[in-house]
Tab-separated table of C-alpha atoms in Angstrom:
chain	number	residue	atom	x	y	z
A	1	UNK	CA	232.730	225.092	-21.340
A	2	UNK	CA	235.029	222.102	-21.127
A	3	UNK	CA	238.734	222.766	-21.174
A	4	UNK	CA	240.102	221.761	-24.590
A	5	UNK	CA	242.691	218.984	-24.512
A	6	UNK	CA	245.657	218.710	-26.849
A	7	UNK	CA	244.061	215.659	-28.472
A	8	UNK	CA	240.397	214.840	-27.925
A	9	UNK	CA	239.590	211.219	-27.221
A	10	UNK	CA	237.858	210.743	-30.580
A	11	UNK	CA	240.940	212.020	-32.386
A	12	UNK	CA	242.888	209.123	-30.878
A	13	UNK	CA	240.610	206.564	-32.533
A	14	UNK	CA	241.792	205.120	-35.832
A	15	UNK	CA	239.361	205.251	-38.787
A	16	UNK	CA	236.805	202.456	-38.537
A	17	UNK	CA	237.418	201.912	-34.830
A	18	UNK	CA	234.874	200.096	-32.708
A	19	UNK	CA	233.099	201.759	-29.801
A	20	UNK	CA	231.082	199.919	-27.172
A	21	UNK	CA	228.486	201.896	-25.220
A	22	UNK	CA	227.111	200.316	-22.062
A	23	UNK	CA	223.489	201.204	-21.267
A	24	UNK	CA	222.043	198.147	-19.568
A	25	UNK	CA	218.622	199.515	-18.564
A	26	UNK	CA	216.026	201.007	-17.891
A	27	UNK	CA	213.575	201.811	-20.675
A	28	UNK	CA	213.608	205.602	-20.370
A	29	UNK	CA	217.392	205.775	-19.942
A	30	UNK	CA	217.940	203.522	-22.937
A	31	UNK	CA	215.684	205.629	-25.160
A	32	UNK	CA	217.308	208.852	-23.971
A	33	UNK	CA	220.790	207.544	-24.759
A	34	UNK	CA	220.000	207.446	-28.490
A	35	UNK	CA	220.471	211.211	-29.051
A	36	UNK	CA	224.014	210.919	-27.668
A	37	UNK	CA	224.730	207.947	-29.928
A	38	UNK	CA	223.390	209.887	-32.915
A	39	UNK	CA	225.693	212.801	-32.140
A	40	UNK	CA	228.678	210.457	-31.918
A	41	UNK	CA	227.870	208.789	-35.223
A	42	UNK	CA	227.323	212.157	-36.876
A	43	UNK	CA	230.742	213.358	-35.759
A	44	UNK	CA	232.512	210.114	-36.705
A	45	UNK	CA	230.485	208.204	-39.324
A	46	UNK	CA	233.354	205.737	-39.722
A	47	UNK	CA	232.990	204.321	-36.217
A	48	UNK	CA	231.293	200.992	-35.607
A	49	UNK	CA	229.118	201.451	-32.531
A	50	UNK	CA	227.772	198.606	-30.405
A	51	UNK	CA	225.398	199.036	-27.484
A	52	UNK	CA	225.515	196.640	-24.546
A	53	UNK	CA	221.994	196.250	-23.149
A	54	UNK	CA	219.883	193.712	-21.317
A	55	UNK	CA	217.757	191.569	-23.631
A	56	UNK	CA	214.449	193.167	-22.636
A	57	UNK	CA	215.721	196.627	-23.637
A	58	UNK	CA	217.663	195.598	-26.751
A	59	UNK	CA	214.704	196.499	-29.063
A	60	UNK	CA	215.306	200.168	-28.212
A	61	UNK	CA	218.523	199.992	-30.228
A	62	UNK	CA	217.668	197.519	-32.984
A	63	UNK	CA	217.257	198.785	-36.554
A	64	UNK	CA	218.948	202.054	-35.595
A	65	UNK	CA	221.290	203.011	-38.468
A	66	UNK	CA	223.715	204.597	-36.008
A	67	UNK	CA	224.280	201.248	-34.264
A	68	UNK	CA	226.220	198.353	-35.790
A	69	UNK	CA	225.446	195.768	-33.113
A	70	UNK	CA	223.449	195.228	-29.929
A	71	UNK	CA	225.360	193.021	-27.491
A	72	UNK	CA	224.216	191.171	-24.383
A	73	UNK	CA	225.955	192.150	-21.137
A	74	UNK	CA	228.475	189.323	-21.244
A	75	UNK	CA	232.195	189.934	-21.088
A	76	UNK	CA	233.060	187.349	-23.736
A	77	UNK	CA	230.844	188.908	-26.389
A	78	UNK	CA	231.955	192.427	-25.489
A	79	UNK	CA	235.631	191.459	-25.788
A	80	UNK	CA	234.943	189.692	-29.090
A	81	UNK	CA	233.671	193.003	-30.462
A	82	UNK	CA	237.179	194.387	-29.778
A	83	UNK	CA	236.285	197.972	-28.886
A	84	UNK	CA	238.947	200.646	-28.909
A	85	UNK	CA	236.706	202.758	-26.661
A	86	UNK	CA	234.258	201.482	-24.061
A	87	UNK	CA	231.937	204.188	-22.730
A	88	UNK	CA	229.829	203.455	-19.673
A	89	UNK	CA	226.598	205.481	-19.673
A	90	UNK	CA	225.045	203.278	-17.021
A	91	UNK	CA	227.087	203.342	-13.813
A	92	UNK	CA	226.991	200.682	-11.134
A	93	UNK	CA	229.154	197.704	-10.302
A	94	UNK	CA	228.106	195.449	-13.173
A	95	UNK	CA	228.660	198.044	-15.896
A	96	UNK	CA	231.969	199.080	-14.321
A	97	UNK	CA	233.155	195.479	-14.454
A	98	UNK	CA	232.111	195.184	-18.099
A	99	UNK	CA	233.997	198.385	-18.902
A	100	UNK	CA	237.094	197.313	-17.009
A	101	UNK	CA	237.228	193.891	-18.713
A	102	UNK	CA	236.151	195.091	-22.173
A	103	UNK	CA	239.687	195.037	-23.558
A	104	UNK	CA	239.303	198.633	-24.734
A	105	UNK	CA	242.311	200.908	-24.550
A	106	UNK	CA	240.053	203.815	-23.600
A	107	UNK	CA	237.646	203.157	-20.739
A	108	UNK	CA	235.383	206.146	-20.129
A	109	UNK	CA	232.736	206.915	-17.529
A	110	UNK	CA	231.370	209.820	-15.556
A	111	UNK	CA	233.582	210.915	-12.689
A	112	UNK	CA	230.759	210.149	-10.233
A	113	UNK	CA	230.909	206.450	-11.178
A	114	UNK	CA	232.528	204.017	-8.761
A	115	UNK	CA	235.035	202.483	-8.605
A	116	UNK	CA	237.094	205.279	-10.114
A	117	UNK	CA	239.956	202.958	-11.048
A	118	UNK	CA	237.777	201.171	-13.596
A	119	UNK	CA	238.156	204.152	-15.933
A	120	UNK	CA	241.135	205.877	-17.508
A	121	UNK	CA	238.972	208.677	-18.945
A	122	UNK	CA	236.803	210.436	-16.385
A	123	UNK	CA	233.940	212.590	-17.677
A	124	UNK	CA	232.895	215.606	-15.573
A	125	UNK	CA	229.347	216.843	-15.066
A	126	UNK	CA	227.263	218.113	-17.953
A	127	UNK	CA	227.303	221.539	-16.307
A	128	UNK	CA	231.083	221.619	-16.457
A	129	UNK	CA	231.229	220.289	-20.008
A	130	UNK	CA	228.608	222.757	-21.277
A	131	UNK	CA	229.610	225.709	-19.094
A	132	UNK	CA	226.163	226.086	-17.532
A	133	UNK	CA	224.754	226.090	-14.009
A	134	UNK	CA	221.174	224.929	-14.639
A	135	UNK	CA	219.847	221.427	-14.166
A	136	UNK	CA	220.011	219.299	-17.294
A	137	UNK	CA	217.685	216.800	-18.894
A	138	UNK	CA	218.782	213.159	-18.956
A	139	UNK	CA	219.281	213.371	-22.734
A	140	UNK	CA	221.619	216.339	-22.246
A	141	UNK	CA	223.499	214.527	-19.494
A	142	UNK	CA	224.367	211.601	-21.779
A	143	UNK	CA	225.103	213.847	-24.744
A	144	UNK	CA	227.571	215.783	-22.591
A	145	UNK	CA	229.708	212.636	-22.404
A	146	UNK	CA	230.050	212.724	-26.191
A	147	UNK	CA	230.903	216.409	-26.164
A	148	UNK	CA	233.632	215.799	-23.614
A	149	UNK	CA	235.116	213.023	-25.730
A	150	UNK	CA	235.382	215.326	-28.734
A	151	UNK	CA	232.009	215.541	-30.494
A	152	UNK	CA	231.380	219.206	-31.398
A	153	UNK	CA	228.853	220.746	-29.022
A	154	UNK	CA	225.484	221.002	-30.765
A	155	UNK	CA	221.769	220.861	-30.059
A	156	UNK	CA	220.768	217.509	-28.610
A	157	UNK	CA	218.295	215.899	-31.030
A	158	UNK	CA	215.167	213.888	-30.374
A	159	UNK	CA	215.534	210.280	-29.279
A	160	UNK	CA	215.266	207.646	-31.984
A	161	UNK	CA	213.490	204.311	-32.141
A	162	UNK	CA	212.522	202.299	-35.189
A	163	UNK	CA	209.371	200.199	-35.454
A	164	UNK	CA	206.583	199.395	-37.880
A	165	UNK	CA	203.497	201.478	-37.154
A	166	UNK	CA	200.474	199.794	-35.650
A	167	UNK	CA	197.925	199.084	-38.390
A	168	UNK	CA	194.876	201.226	-37.634
A	169	UNK	CA	192.538	203.234	-39.806
A	170	UNK	CA	191.113	205.165	-36.853
A	171	UNK	CA	192.848	207.675	-34.568
A	172	UNK	CA	193.796	206.359	-31.175
A	173	UNK	CA	195.571	207.437	-27.998
A	174	UNK	CA	197.790	205.309	-25.768
A	175	UNK	CA	197.175	205.674	-22.039
A	176	UNK	CA	199.734	204.292	-19.590
A	177	UNK	CA	198.050	204.279	-16.171
A	178	UNK	CA	200.648	202.346	-14.159
A	179	UNK	CA	203.942	203.334	-12.565
A	180	UNK	CA	206.919	201.816	-10.794
A	181	UNK	CA	205.712	202.996	-7.380
A	182	UNK	CA	202.257	203.924	-6.015
A	183	UNK	CA	203.182	207.551	-5.409
A	184	UNK	CA	203.914	207.953	-9.141
A	185	UNK	CA	200.536	206.549	-10.222
A	186	UNK	CA	197.609	208.897	-10.910
A	187	UNK	CA	194.291	207.337	-9.775
A	188	UNK	CA	192.777	204.787	-12.150
A	189	UNK	CA	189.307	206.312	-11.912
A	190	UNK	CA	190.652	209.580	-13.287
A	191	UNK	CA	192.346	207.876	-16.216
A	192	UNK	CA	188.937	206.399	-17.036
A	193	UNK	CA	187.325	209.832	-16.980
A	194	UNK	CA	189.961	211.143	-19.345
A	195	UNK	CA	189.501	208.092	-21.587
A	196	UNK	CA	185.775	208.819	-21.787
A	197	UNK	CA	186.547	212.394	-22.790
A	198	UNK	CA	188.956	211.540	-25.601
A	199	UNK	CA	186.591	208.777	-26.753
A	200	UNK	CA	183.910	211.437	-27.161
A	201	UNK	CA	186.379	213.385	-29.307
A	202	UNK	CA	186.597	210.449	-31.712
A	203	UNK	CA	189.948	209.153	-30.502
A	204	UNK	CA	189.991	205.534	-29.316
A	205	UNK	CA	191.665	205.101	-25.898
A	206	UNK	CA	194.030	202.120	-25.688
A	207	UNK	CA	195.387	201.270	-22.245
A	208	UNK	CA	198.879	199.753	-22.275
A	209	UNK	CA	201.060	198.302	-19.535
A	210	UNK	CA	203.938	195.915	-18.989
A	211	UNK	CA	204.015	192.294	-17.829
A	212	UNK	CA	202.375	191.796	-14.464
A	213	UNK	CA	200.559	195.141	-14.450
A	214	UNK	CA	196.838	195.006	-13.730
A	215	UNK	CA	194.687	196.602	-16.422
A	216	UNK	CA	191.401	195.094	-15.232
A	217	UNK	CA	190.022	198.508	-14.110
A	218	UNK	CA	190.196	199.609	-17.760
A	219	UNK	CA	188.497	196.643	-19.465
A	220	UNK	CA	185.815	198.985	-20.819
A	221	UNK	CA	188.422	199.948	-23.405
A	222	UNK	CA	190.957	198.033	-25.467
A	223	UNK	CA	193.984	196.992	-23.418
A	224	UNK	CA	197.485	195.853	-24.366
A	225	UNK	CA	199.314	194.145	-21.518
A	226	UNK	CA	202.794	192.643	-21.498
A	227	UNK	CA	203.415	193.031	-25.227
A	228	UNK	CA	207.020	192.781	-26.493
A	229	UNK	CA	208.797	196.107	-26.586
A	230	UNK	CA	208.943	196.251	-30.377
A	231	UNK	CA	205.136	195.876	-30.497
A	232	UNK	CA	204.752	198.615	-27.897
A	233	UNK	CA	206.982	200.836	-30.023
A	234	UNK	CA	204.786	200.176	-33.071
A	235	UNK	CA	201.706	201.040	-31.034
A	236	UNK	CA	203.283	204.305	-29.911
A	237	UNK	CA	204.434	205.225	-33.404
A	238	UNK	CA	200.892	205.186	-34.763
A	239	UNK	CA	199.279	207.067	-31.867
A	240	UNK	CA	197.817	210.554	-32.079
A	241	UNK	CA	198.324	211.126	-28.340
A	242	UNK	CA	199.999	209.666	-25.261
A	243	UNK	CA	198.684	210.203	-21.729
A	244	UNK	CA	200.427	208.615	-18.794
A	245	UNK	CA	202.395	208.702	-15.617
A	246	UNK	CA	206.096	209.513	-15.665
A	247	UNK	CA	207.494	206.277	-17.083
A	248	UNK	CA	209.592	204.669	-19.789
A	249	UNK	CA	206.723	204.401	-22.298
A	250	UNK	CA	206.422	208.199	-22.266
A	251	UNK	CA	209.954	208.398	-23.684
A	252	UNK	CA	209.156	205.771	-26.325
A	253	UNK	CA	206.216	207.906	-27.476
A	254	UNK	CA	208.414	211.017	-27.496
A	255	UNK	CA	210.939	209.244	-29.730
A	256	UNK	CA	208.201	209.082	-32.397
A	257	UNK	CA	207.163	212.717	-31.872
A	258	UNK	CA	203.787	211.794	-30.385
A	259	UNK	CA	202.067	214.680	-28.503
A	260	UNK	CA	202.016	213.877	-24.806
A	261	UNK	CA	200.431	214.684	-21.470
A	262	UNK	CA	202.627	213.318	-18.689
A	263	UNK	CA	201.647	213.345	-15.029
A	264	UNK	CA	204.443	213.637	-12.483
A	265	UNK	CA	204.348	212.833	-8.794
A	266	UNK	CA	207.627	212.995	-6.846
A	267	UNK	CA	209.919	212.544	-9.874
A	268	UNK	CA	212.021	215.390	-11.236
A	269	UNK	CA	210.066	216.718	-14.213
A	270	UNK	CA	212.965	218.888	-15.372
A	271	UNK	CA	215.197	215.845	-15.733
A	272	UNK	CA	212.619	213.383	-17.075
A	273	UNK	CA	210.119	215.443	-19.109
A	274	UNK	CA	209.335	214.260	-22.672
A	275	UNK	CA	212.255	215.258	-24.890
A	276	UNK	CA	211.763	217.157	-28.152
A	277	UNK	CA	208.067	216.477	-28.665
A	278	UNK	CA	204.949	218.573	-28.149
A	279	UNK	CA	203.949	217.943	-24.561
A	280	UNK	CA	202.281	219.154	-21.407
A	281	UNK	CA	203.861	218.204	-18.095
A	282	UNK	CA	201.639	218.277	-15.015
A	283	UNK	CA	203.707	218.243	-11.835
A	284	UNK	CA	201.941	217.585	-8.531
A	285	UNK	CA	202.666	219.827	-5.592
A	286	UNK	CA	202.400	217.084	-3.027
A	287	UNK	CA	200.541	213.808	-3.701
A	288	UNK	CA	199.949	213.043	-7.379
A	289	UNK	CA	196.183	212.836	-6.735
A	290	UNK	CA	196.152	216.627	-6.402
A	291	UNK	CA	196.238	216.817	-10.192
A	292	UNK	CA	192.628	216.986	-11.355
A	293	UNK	CA	190.833	215.490	-14.325
A	294	UNK	CA	190.091	219.015	-15.490
A	295	UNK	CA	193.793	219.875	-15.586
A	296	UNK	CA	194.559	216.805	-17.679
A	297	UNK	CA	191.715	217.506	-20.107
A	298	UNK	CA	192.911	221.094	-20.571
A	299	UNK	CA	196.393	219.742	-21.270
A	300	UNK	CA	195.015	217.228	-23.780
A	301	UNK	CA	193.229	220.010	-25.665
A	302	UNK	CA	196.400	222.075	-25.655
A	303	UNK	CA	198.688	219.418	-27.138
A	304	UNK	CA	196.099	218.359	-29.733
A	305	UNK	CA	195.887	221.845	-31.182
A	306	UNK	CA	197.529	222.017	-34.620
């Protein structure tokens, strides 16, 4: 457990203080930062919290009642917000510079972040904060920063996103068959076999992907390619099931409590598994193609059970 300080960081903040949280990207990290933000707001409802994010990921944080503003990653707009505390959950040179020039009296970041001199409040590992020796999920890692700053240690809740549900009178599943790298992508032909199976169960398969991703192998079914993130969120919210590779959209679906089957290649499933939703994680021992269609179908049946 963390060593208690005489005055926790949050106790140093005046009522109604402003807090800027830097989480520039990527999709999964942004989504998984929302439980930490919720814990902070729950502990100090008086705080005005802004999130600094790149434009393409800003919809993750919009309409969230815990968040007062979503700011672009520009120093002028961050300084105009006048934060008393600037917390970097991102790491890297750009976010360190934003933190350093934020104008905040308290500049916080994990002690692994470089350069160290950019911060006057250094946050140790989640293991040290929580007094544990196991590996932690990404949501726990970011929540640990809040615990160190003075939020009472509690269960880390589900991620939160807000979107209007996709209008559909029929049950459907979202399949995300692409990935950032080839070794993280399960074969397209197998996704099609799984789509045929769930179609036979009366659930419409909808294949979704980001800008520039090729969905032509899946044209037998409805496809959604390159849609704005808020539309993707609405699609996920209304789904009965998500099936996909380890990716950001899996965390969007989890934020809405959608049952999931997620296929992992070389990524760390313990760190990046769906958070707080009914799910089955299939982790390849070796190449991702070693996971069979039969294994995925068994997992689908398992997560669809009431």
